[in-house]
Short mmCIF file of C-alpha atoms in Angstrom, two decimals:
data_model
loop_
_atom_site.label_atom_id
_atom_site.label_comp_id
_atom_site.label_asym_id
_atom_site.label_seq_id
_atom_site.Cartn_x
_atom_site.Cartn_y
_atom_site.Cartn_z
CA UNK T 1 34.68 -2.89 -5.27
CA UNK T 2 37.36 -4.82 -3.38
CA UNK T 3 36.22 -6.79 0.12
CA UNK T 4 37.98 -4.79 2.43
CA UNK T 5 36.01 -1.31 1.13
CA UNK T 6 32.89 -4.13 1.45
CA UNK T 7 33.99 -4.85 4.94
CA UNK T 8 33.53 -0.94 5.89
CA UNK T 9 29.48 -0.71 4.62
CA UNK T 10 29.02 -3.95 6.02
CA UNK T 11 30.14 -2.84 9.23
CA UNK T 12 28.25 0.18 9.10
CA UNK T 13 25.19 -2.05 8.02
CA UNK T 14 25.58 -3.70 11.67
CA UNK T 15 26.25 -0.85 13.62
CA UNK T 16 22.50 0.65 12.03
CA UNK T 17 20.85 -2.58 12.70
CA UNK T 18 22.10 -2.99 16.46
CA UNK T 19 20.99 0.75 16.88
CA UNK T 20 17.87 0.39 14.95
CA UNK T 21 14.79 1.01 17.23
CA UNK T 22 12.46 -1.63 15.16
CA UNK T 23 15.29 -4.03 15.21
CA UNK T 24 12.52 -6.39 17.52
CA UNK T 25 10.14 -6.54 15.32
CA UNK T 26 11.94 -8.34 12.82
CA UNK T 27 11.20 -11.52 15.28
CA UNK T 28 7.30 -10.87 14.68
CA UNK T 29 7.62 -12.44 10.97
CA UNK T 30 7.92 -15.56 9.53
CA UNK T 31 11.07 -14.96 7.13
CA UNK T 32 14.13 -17.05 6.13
CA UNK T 33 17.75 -16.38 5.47
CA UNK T 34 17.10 -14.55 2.58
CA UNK T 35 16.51 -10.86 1.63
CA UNK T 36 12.64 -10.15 1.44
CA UNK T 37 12.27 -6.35 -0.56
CA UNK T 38 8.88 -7.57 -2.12
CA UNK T 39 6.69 -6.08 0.76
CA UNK T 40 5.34 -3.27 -1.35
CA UNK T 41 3.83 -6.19 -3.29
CA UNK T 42 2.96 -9.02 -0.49
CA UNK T 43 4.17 -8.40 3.41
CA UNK T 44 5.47 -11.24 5.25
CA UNK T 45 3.63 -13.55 7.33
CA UNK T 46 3.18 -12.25 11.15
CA UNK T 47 4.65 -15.70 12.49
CA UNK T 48 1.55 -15.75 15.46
CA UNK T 49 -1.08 -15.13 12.61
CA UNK T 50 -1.57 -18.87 11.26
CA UNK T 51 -2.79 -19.96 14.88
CA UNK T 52 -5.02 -16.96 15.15
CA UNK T 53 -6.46 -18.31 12.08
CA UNK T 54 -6.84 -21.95 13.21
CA UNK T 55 -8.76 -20.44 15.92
CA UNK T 56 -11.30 -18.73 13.19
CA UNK T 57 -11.65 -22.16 11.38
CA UNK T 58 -12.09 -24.71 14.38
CA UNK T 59 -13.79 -22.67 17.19
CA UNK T 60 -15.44 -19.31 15.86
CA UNK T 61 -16.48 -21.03 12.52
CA UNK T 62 -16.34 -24.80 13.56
CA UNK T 63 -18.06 -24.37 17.15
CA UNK T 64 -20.37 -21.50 17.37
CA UNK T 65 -20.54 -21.52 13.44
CA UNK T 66 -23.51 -18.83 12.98
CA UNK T 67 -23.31 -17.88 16.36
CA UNK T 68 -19.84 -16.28 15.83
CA UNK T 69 -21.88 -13.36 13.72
CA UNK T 70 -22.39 -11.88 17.29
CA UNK T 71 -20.33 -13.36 20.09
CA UNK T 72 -16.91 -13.41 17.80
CA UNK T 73 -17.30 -9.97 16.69
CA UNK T 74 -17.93 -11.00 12.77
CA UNK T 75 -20.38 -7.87 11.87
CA UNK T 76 -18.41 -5.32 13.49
CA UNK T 77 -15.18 -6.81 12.07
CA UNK T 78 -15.53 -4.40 9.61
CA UNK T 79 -15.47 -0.78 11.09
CA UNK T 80 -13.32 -2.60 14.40
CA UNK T 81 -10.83 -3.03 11.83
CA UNK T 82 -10.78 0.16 10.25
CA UNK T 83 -10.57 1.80 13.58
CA UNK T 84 -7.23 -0.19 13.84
CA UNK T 85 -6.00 1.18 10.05
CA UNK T 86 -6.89 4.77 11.22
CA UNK T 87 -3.94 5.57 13.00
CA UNK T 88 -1.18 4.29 10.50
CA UNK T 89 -3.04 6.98 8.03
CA UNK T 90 -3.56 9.42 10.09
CA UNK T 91 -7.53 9.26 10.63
CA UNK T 92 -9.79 9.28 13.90
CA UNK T 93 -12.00 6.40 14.20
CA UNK T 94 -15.21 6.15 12.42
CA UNK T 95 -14.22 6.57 9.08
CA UNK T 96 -13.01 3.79 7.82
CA UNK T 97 -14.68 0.53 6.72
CA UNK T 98 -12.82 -3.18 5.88
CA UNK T 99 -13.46 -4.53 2.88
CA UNK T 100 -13.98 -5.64 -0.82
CA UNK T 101 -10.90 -5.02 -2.93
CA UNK T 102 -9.11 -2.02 -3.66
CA UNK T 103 -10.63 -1.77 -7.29
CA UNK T 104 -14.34 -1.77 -5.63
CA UNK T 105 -13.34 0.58 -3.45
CA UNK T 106 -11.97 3.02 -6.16
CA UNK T 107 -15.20 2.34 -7.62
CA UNK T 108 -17.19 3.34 -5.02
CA UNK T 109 -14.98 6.43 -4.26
CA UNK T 110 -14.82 7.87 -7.84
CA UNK T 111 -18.57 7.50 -8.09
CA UNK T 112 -19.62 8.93 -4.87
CA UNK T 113 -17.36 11.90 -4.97
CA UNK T 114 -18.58 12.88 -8.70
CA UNK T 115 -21.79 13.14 -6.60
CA UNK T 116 -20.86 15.20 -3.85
CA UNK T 117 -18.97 17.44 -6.45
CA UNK T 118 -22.77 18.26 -7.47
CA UNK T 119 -24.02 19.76 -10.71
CA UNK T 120 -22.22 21.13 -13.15
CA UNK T 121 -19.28 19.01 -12.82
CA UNK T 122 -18.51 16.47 -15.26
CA UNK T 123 -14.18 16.04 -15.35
CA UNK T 124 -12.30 13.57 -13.16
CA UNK T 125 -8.72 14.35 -13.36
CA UNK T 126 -6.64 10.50 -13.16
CA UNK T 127 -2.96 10.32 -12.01
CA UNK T 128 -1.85 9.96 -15.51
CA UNK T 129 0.97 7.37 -13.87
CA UNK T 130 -1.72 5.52 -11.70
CA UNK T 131 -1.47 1.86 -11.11
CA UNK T 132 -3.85 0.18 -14.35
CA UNK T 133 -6.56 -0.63 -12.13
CA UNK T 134 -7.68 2.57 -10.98
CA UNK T 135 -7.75 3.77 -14.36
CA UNK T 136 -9.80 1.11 -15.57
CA UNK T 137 -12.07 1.84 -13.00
CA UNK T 138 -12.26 5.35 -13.06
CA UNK T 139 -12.48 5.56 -16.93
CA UNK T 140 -15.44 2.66 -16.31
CA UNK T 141 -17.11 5.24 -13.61
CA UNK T 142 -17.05 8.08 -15.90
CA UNK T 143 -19.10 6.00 -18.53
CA UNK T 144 -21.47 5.50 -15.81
CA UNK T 145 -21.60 8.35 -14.41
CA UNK T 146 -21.74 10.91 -17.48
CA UNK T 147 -18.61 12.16 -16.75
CA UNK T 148 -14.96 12.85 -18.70
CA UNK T 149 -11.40 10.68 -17.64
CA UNK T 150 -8.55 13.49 -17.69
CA UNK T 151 -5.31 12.08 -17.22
CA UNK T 152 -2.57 14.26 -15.69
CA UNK T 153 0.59 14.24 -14.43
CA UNK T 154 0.61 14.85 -10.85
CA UNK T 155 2.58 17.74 -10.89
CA UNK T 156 0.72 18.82 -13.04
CA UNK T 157 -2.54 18.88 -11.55
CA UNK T 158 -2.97 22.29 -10.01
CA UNK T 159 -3.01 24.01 -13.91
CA UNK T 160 -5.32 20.98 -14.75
CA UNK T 161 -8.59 21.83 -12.04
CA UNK T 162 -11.06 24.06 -13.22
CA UNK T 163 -14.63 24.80 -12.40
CA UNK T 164 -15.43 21.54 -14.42
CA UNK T 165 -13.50 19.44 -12.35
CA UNK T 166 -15.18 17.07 -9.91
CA UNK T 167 -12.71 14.85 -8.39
CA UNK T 168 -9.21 14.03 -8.54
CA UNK T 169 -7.52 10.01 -8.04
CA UNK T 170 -4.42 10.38 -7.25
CA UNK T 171 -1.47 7.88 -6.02
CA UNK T 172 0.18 9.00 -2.96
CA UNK T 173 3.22 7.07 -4.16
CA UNK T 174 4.06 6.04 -7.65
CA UNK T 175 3.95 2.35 -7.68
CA UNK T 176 7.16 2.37 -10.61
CA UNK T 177 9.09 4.63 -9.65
CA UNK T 178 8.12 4.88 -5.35
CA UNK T 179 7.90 8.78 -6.36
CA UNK T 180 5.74 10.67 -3.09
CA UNK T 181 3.72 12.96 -4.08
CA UNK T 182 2.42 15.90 -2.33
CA UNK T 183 -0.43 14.96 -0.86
CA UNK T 184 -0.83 18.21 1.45
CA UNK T 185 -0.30 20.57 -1.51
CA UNK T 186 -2.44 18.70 -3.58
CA UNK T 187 -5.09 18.30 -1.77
CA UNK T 188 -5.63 21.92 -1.10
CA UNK T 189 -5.58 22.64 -4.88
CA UNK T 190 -8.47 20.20 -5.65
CA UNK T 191 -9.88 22.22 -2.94
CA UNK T 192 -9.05 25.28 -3.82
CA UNK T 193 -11.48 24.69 -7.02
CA UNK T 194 -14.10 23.21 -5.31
CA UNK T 195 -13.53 19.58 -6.09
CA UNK T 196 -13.03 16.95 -4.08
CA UNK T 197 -9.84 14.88 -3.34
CA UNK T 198 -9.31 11.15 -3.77
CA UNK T 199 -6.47 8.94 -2.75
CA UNK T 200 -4.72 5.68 -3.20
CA UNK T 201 -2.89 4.60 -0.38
CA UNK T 202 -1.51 1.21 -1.40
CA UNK T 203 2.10 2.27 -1.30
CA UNK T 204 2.23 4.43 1.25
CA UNK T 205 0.04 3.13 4.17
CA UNK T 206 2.00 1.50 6.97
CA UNK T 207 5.42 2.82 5.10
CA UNK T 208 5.17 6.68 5.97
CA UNK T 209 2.78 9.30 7.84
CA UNK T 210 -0.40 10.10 5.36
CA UNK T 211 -2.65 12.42 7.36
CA UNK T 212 -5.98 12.17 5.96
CA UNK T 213 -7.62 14.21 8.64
CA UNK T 214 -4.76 16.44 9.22
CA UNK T 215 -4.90 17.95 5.28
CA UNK T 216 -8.40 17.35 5.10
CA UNK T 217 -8.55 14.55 2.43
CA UNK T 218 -11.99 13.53 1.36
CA UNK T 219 -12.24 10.14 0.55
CA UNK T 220 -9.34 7.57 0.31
CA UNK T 221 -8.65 3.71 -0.57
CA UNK T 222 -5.83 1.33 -0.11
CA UNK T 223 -5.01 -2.29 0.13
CA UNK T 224 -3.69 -4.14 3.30
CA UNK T 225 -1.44 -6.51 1.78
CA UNK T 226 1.81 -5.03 1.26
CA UNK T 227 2.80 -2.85 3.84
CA UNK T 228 -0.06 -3.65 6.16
CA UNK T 229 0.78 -7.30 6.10
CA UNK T 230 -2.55 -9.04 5.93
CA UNK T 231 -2.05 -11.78 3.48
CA UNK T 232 -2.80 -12.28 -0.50
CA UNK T 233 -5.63 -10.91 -1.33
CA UNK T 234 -6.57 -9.57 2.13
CA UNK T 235 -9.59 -6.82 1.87
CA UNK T 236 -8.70 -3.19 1.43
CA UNK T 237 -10.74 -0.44 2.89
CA UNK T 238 -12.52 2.65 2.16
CA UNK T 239 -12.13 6.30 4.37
CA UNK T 240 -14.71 8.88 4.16
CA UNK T 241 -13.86 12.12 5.86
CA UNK T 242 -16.71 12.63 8.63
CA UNK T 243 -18.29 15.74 7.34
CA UNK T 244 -19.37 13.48 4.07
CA UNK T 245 -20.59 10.68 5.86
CA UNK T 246 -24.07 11.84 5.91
CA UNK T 247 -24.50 12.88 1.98
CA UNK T 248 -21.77 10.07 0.80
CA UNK T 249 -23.97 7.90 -1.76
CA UNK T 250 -22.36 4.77 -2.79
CA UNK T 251 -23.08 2.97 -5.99
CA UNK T 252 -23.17 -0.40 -4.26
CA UNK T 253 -26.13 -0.31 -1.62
CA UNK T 254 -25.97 -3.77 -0.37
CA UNK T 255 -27.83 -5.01 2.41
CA UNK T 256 -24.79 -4.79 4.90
CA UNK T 257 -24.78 -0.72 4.94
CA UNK T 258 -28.46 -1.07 4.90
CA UNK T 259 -29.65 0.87 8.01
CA UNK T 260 -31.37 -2.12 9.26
CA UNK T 261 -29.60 -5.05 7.38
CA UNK T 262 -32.15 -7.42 9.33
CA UNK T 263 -35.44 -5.55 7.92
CA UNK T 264 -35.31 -7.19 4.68
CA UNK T 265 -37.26 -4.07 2.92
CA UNK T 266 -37.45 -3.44 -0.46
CA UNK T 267 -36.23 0.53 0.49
CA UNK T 268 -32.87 0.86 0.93
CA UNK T 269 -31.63 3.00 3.88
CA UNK T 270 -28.23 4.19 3.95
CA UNK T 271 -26.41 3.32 7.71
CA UNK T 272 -24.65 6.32 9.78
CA UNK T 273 -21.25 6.23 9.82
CA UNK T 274 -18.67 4.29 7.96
CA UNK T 275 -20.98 1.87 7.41
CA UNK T 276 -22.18 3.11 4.77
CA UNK T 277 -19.00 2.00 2.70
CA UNK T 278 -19.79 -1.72 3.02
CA UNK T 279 -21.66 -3.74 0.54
CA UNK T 280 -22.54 -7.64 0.73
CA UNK T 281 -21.02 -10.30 3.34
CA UNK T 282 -17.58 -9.07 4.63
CA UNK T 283 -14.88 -12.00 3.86
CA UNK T 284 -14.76 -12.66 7.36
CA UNK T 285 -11.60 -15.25 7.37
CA UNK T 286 -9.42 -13.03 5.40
CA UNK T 287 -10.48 -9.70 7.06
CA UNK T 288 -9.83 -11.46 10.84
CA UNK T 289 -6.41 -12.73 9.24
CA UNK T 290 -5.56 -9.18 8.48
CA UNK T 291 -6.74 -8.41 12.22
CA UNK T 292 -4.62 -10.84 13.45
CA UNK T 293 -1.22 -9.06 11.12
CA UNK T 294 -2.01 -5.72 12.55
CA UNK T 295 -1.00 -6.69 16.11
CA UNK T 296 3.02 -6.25 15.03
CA UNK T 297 1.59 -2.01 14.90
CA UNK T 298 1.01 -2.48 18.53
CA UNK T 299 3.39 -0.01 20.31
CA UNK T 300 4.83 1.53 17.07
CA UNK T 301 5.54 4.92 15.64
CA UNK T 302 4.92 6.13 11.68
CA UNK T 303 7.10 8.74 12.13
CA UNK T 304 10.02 5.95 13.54
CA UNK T 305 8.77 3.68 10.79
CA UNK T 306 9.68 6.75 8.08
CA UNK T 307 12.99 7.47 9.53
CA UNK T 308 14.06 4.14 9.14
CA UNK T 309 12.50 3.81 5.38
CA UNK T 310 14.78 6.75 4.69
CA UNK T 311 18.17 5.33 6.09
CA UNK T 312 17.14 2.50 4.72
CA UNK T 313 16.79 3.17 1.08
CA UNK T 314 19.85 6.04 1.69
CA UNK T 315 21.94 2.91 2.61
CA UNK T 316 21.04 0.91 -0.25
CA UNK T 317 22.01 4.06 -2.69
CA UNK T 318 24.71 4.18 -1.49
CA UNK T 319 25.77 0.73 -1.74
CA UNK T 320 24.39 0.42 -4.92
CA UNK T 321 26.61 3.14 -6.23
CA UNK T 322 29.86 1.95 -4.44
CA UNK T 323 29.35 -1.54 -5.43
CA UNK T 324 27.40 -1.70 -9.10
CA UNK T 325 29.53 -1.74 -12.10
CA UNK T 326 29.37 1.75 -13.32
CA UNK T 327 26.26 2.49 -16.12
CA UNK T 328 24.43 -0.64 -15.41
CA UNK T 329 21.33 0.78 -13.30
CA UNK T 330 20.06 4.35 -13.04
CA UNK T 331 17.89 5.02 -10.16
CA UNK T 332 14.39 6.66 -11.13
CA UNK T 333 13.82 6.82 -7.57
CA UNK T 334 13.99 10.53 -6.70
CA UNK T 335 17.34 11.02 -3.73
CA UNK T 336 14.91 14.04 -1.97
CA UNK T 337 13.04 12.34 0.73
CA UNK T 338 10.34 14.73 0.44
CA UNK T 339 9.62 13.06 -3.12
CA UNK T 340 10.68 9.58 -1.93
CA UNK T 341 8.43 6.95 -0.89
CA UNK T 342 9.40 3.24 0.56
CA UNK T 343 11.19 1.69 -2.25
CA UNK T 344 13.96 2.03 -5.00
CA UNK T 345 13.69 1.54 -8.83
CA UNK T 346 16.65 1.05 -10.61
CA UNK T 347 16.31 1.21 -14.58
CA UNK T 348 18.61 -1.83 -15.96
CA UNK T 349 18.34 -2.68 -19.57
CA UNK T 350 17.99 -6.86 -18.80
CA UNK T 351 15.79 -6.41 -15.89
CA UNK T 352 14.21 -9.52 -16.26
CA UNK T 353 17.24 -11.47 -16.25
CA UNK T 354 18.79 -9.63 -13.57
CA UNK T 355 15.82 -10.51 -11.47
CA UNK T 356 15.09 -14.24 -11.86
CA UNK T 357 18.96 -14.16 -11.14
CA UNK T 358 18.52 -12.45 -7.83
CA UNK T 359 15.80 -14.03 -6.88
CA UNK T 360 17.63 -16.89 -7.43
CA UNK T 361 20.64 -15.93 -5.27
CA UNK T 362 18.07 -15.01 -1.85
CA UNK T 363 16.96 -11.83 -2.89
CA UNK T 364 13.46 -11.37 -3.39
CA UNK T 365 12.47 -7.73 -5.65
CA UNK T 366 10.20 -7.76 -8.26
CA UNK T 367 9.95 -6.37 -12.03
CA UNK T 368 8.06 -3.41 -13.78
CA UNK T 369 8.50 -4.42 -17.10
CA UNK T 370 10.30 -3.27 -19.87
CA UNK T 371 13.22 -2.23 -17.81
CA UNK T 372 12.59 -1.39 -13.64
CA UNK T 373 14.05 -3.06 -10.81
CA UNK T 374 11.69 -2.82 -7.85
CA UNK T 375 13.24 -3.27 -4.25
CA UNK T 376 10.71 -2.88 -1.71
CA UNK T 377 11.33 -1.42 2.09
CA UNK T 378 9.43 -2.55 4.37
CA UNK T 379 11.14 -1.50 7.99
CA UNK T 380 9.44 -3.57 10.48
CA UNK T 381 11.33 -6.30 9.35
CA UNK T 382 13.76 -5.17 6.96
CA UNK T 383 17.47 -4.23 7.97
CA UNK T 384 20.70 -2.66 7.00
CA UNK T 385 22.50 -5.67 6.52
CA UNK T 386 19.50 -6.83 4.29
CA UNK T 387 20.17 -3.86 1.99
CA UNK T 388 23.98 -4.00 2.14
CA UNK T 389 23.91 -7.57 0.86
CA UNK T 390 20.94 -7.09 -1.80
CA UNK T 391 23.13 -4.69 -3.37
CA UNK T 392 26.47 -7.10 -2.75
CA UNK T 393 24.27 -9.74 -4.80
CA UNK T 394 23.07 -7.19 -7.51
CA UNK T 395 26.28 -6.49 -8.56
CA UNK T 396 27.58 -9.80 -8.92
CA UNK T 397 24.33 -10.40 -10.98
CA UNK T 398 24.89 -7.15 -13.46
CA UNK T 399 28.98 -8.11 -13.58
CA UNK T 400 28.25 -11.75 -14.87
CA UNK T 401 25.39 -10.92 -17.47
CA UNK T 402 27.61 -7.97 -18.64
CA UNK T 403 28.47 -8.64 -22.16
CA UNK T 404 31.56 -9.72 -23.04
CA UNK T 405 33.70 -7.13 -24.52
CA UNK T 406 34.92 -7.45 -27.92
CA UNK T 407 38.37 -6.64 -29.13
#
C-alpha cells in the first residue's frame, strides 16, 4: 500500500471523526497519544473519576466514616447503581443489583434458575464457546445442584432444549471471536420449552442495545469493567426479570438481602425486590468508583453508540484489507452486523509476537492465545483515525516479522 492510497483512508478517517456524533466524549477519558482497542478487556479511566474517589476516601469514609452508611448513600449504592446499568441493557429499574464478581453472579444465576425451572428438570445447556469462568461455575452448580452440564454450540441450541432442560448460559457475544448471538431468537426457544434463559453480558453491555425486558430475558449477569468503564476489578451485577423476583432463591443468603439486615435473626428472610441478589458488605469504594464512570452515559444513545461500533469496525476491515500484506490475518469476526459484536479478531499465525510488537508501537489489543488478535471498540472514546492507524501499524508489524523468502 503506497502513502498516497494511505492519504485517501486517512482522510476519510477525519472526515468520520469530525462528523462523528460521540466525537465529545472522547475528552471524558484519561487517554494518551496512543491507540487504546483493549476496552473489551479494561475501559479507560473517566478523567473526573479519581477526584470523585478522593472524595469517598477523605470525606464520606474519612469524615462521617460509619455515618456515610446512611447520609452518603452506601446501602442503597447497590440497587441506585443498577438503576443506572438498566438503561444501557435495556431494563426498567428494580431489577438489577451491584455487586460481587461476575463469576458469583453466574453462580447465583445458574443455581436459582435450575430452581425456578422446578421438578423434573435436571440439564443446563452451557455456550459450548463460553468464556472459562462461566463454565467452571456452571459445571460446579450442576454438582451442587443435582443437575447435568450440556455444552452446545449456540446455534445450536434450539435442537439441544428438551423437556429436561432447565436453563440455558449463554454469551451474548463471543469473547474470541466478538460473534453476536441472537439473543431475541434464543431466548424464545429456551422459552418455547419451558426453560429459563440466562445471559452474559460482559461483551455486549454499554457496546450495543441488549433488551432484557423487551425479549423477556430471565435472569442476566455482566461485568462493568470493559465497556462500562468502572475500573479493574469493579463489581458486576445481577438482573432478575420482575415477575421472578418474588420466587428467585439465591444460594448465597447473606445478611444484606436479608429482609431486615438489622434484625440479626437466626431465620433468614429473603428482601423484595432486587435486593434479593445481594449477599455480604457491598465493596463500597469500587462500586461508587464505577458510579462515578457511569456519568460519561449521561445524555447518550445505545442505538448511536451501535452505529458507530459498526462504522467503526467496517473502517478497520477495510483498512486492514487494503493495507495488510496479503494471507497474513484472516478475520474470524463475522462482516454481517447482525452477527457482529464490538470488536475484531484477526487469526495470525505469530500472534504473540505481532502483539508485544504493537503494543510496543502505541497500539494497545490484546491476545487469545494460540493464534487471535483481539482489537477492542469501544466508541465513546474510540475514533476513525484510531482504527486507520492501528491497522497502518499492524501492517508494518506483519511485513517486518514476515519471513524472509528463500531463493
Amino acid at each position: 500500500m503506497s502513502e498516497t492510497s494511505r492519504d485517501t483512508l486517512r482522510e476519510r478517517a477525519l472526515k468520520l471523526d469530525a462528523a462523528d456524533p460521540l466525537a465529545d466524549r472522547r475528552g471524558l477519558f484519561a487517554l494518551d497519544e496512543g491507540v487504546y482497542l483493549d476496552g473489551n478487556s479494561l475501559g479507560a479511566l473517566p478523567v473526573h473519576v479519581p477526584a470523585r474517589v478522593q472524595d469517598v476516601l477523605t470525606r464520606q469514609w474519612g469524615e462521617l466514616r460509619i455515618r456515610s452508611w446512611d447520609e452518603s448513600g452506601w446501602w442503597t449504592a447497590p440497587e441506585r447503581i443498577g438503576d443506572r446499568i438498566a438503561p444501557l441493557v435495556g431494563a426498567a429499574g428494580g431489577q438489577i443489583v451491584v455487586g460481587d464478581s461476575t463469576s458469583v453472579n453466574v453462580f447465583k444465576a445458574v443455581v436459582a434458575a435450575g430452581r425456578l425451572a422446578g421438578e423434573g428438570r435436571d440439564e443446563i445447556l452451557v455456550d459450548a464457546t463460553t468464556f472459562p469462568t462461566d463454565g467452571y461455575i456452571a459445571a460446579s452448580a450442576a454438582r451442587l445442584t443435582g443437575h447435568r452440564i450440556v455444552p452446545v454450540a449456540p446455534a445450536d441450541v434450539p435442537v439441544a432444549l428438551g423437556p429436561r432442560t432447565a436453563a440455558a448460559l449463554l454469551n451474548q457475544v463471543d469473547y474470541r471471536t466478538g460473534r453476536l448471538h441472537d439473543l431475541p431468537g434464543l431466548t424464545a426457544a429456551v422459552h418455547a420449552a419451558g426453560a429459563m434463559a440466562v445471559w452474559d453480558l460482559c461483551h455486549s453491555a454499554g457496546a450495543l442495545p441488549v433488551g432484557l425486558d423487551e425479549h423477556g430475558v430471565d435472569l442476566a449477569v455482566g461485568c462493568t469493567y470493559k465497556y462500562l468503564n468502572g475500573g479493574p476489578g469493579s463489581p458486576a451485577y445481577l438482573y432478575v426479570a420482575e415477575r421472578h423476583q418474588a420466587a428467585f432463591d439465591s444460594p448465597l443468603p447473606g445478611w444484606n438481602s436479608h429482609a431486615d439486615p438489622f434484625g440479626m435473626t437466626p431465620d433468614y428472610a429473603p428482601a423484595d425486590g432486587s435486593a434479593r441478589g445481594r449477599v455480604g458488605t457491598p465493596d463500597i469504594v469500587s462500586m461508587l468508583t464505577l458510579e462515578a464512570a457511569l456519568d460519561v452515559w449521561d445524555g447518550v444513545s445505545v442505538d448511536a453508540v451501535r452505529a458507530k461500533s459498526l462504522a467503526l469496525t467496517d473502517f478497520f476491515l477495510e483498512c486492514v484489507e487494503a493495507y495488510v500484506p496479503a494471507g497474513r490475518v484472516t478475520s474470524v469476526t463475522p462482516a454481517a452486523h447482525a452477527e457482529r459484536g464490538s470488536q475484531v479478531a484477526l487469526r495470525c499465525e505469530d500472534a504473540g509476537p505481532v502483539m508485544r510488537r504493537l503494543i510496543e508501537r502505541g497500539v494497545v489489543g490484546d491476545l487469545r492465545r494460540p493464534d487471535v488478535l483481539r482489537f477492542g471498540f469501544t466508541p465513546l472514546y474510540v475514533g476513525f483515525a484510531d482504527a486507520e492507524r492501528a491497522a497502518w501499524v499492524l501492517a508494518e508489524v506483519l511485513e517486518e516479522t514476515a519471513e524472509p523468502k528463500t531463493a
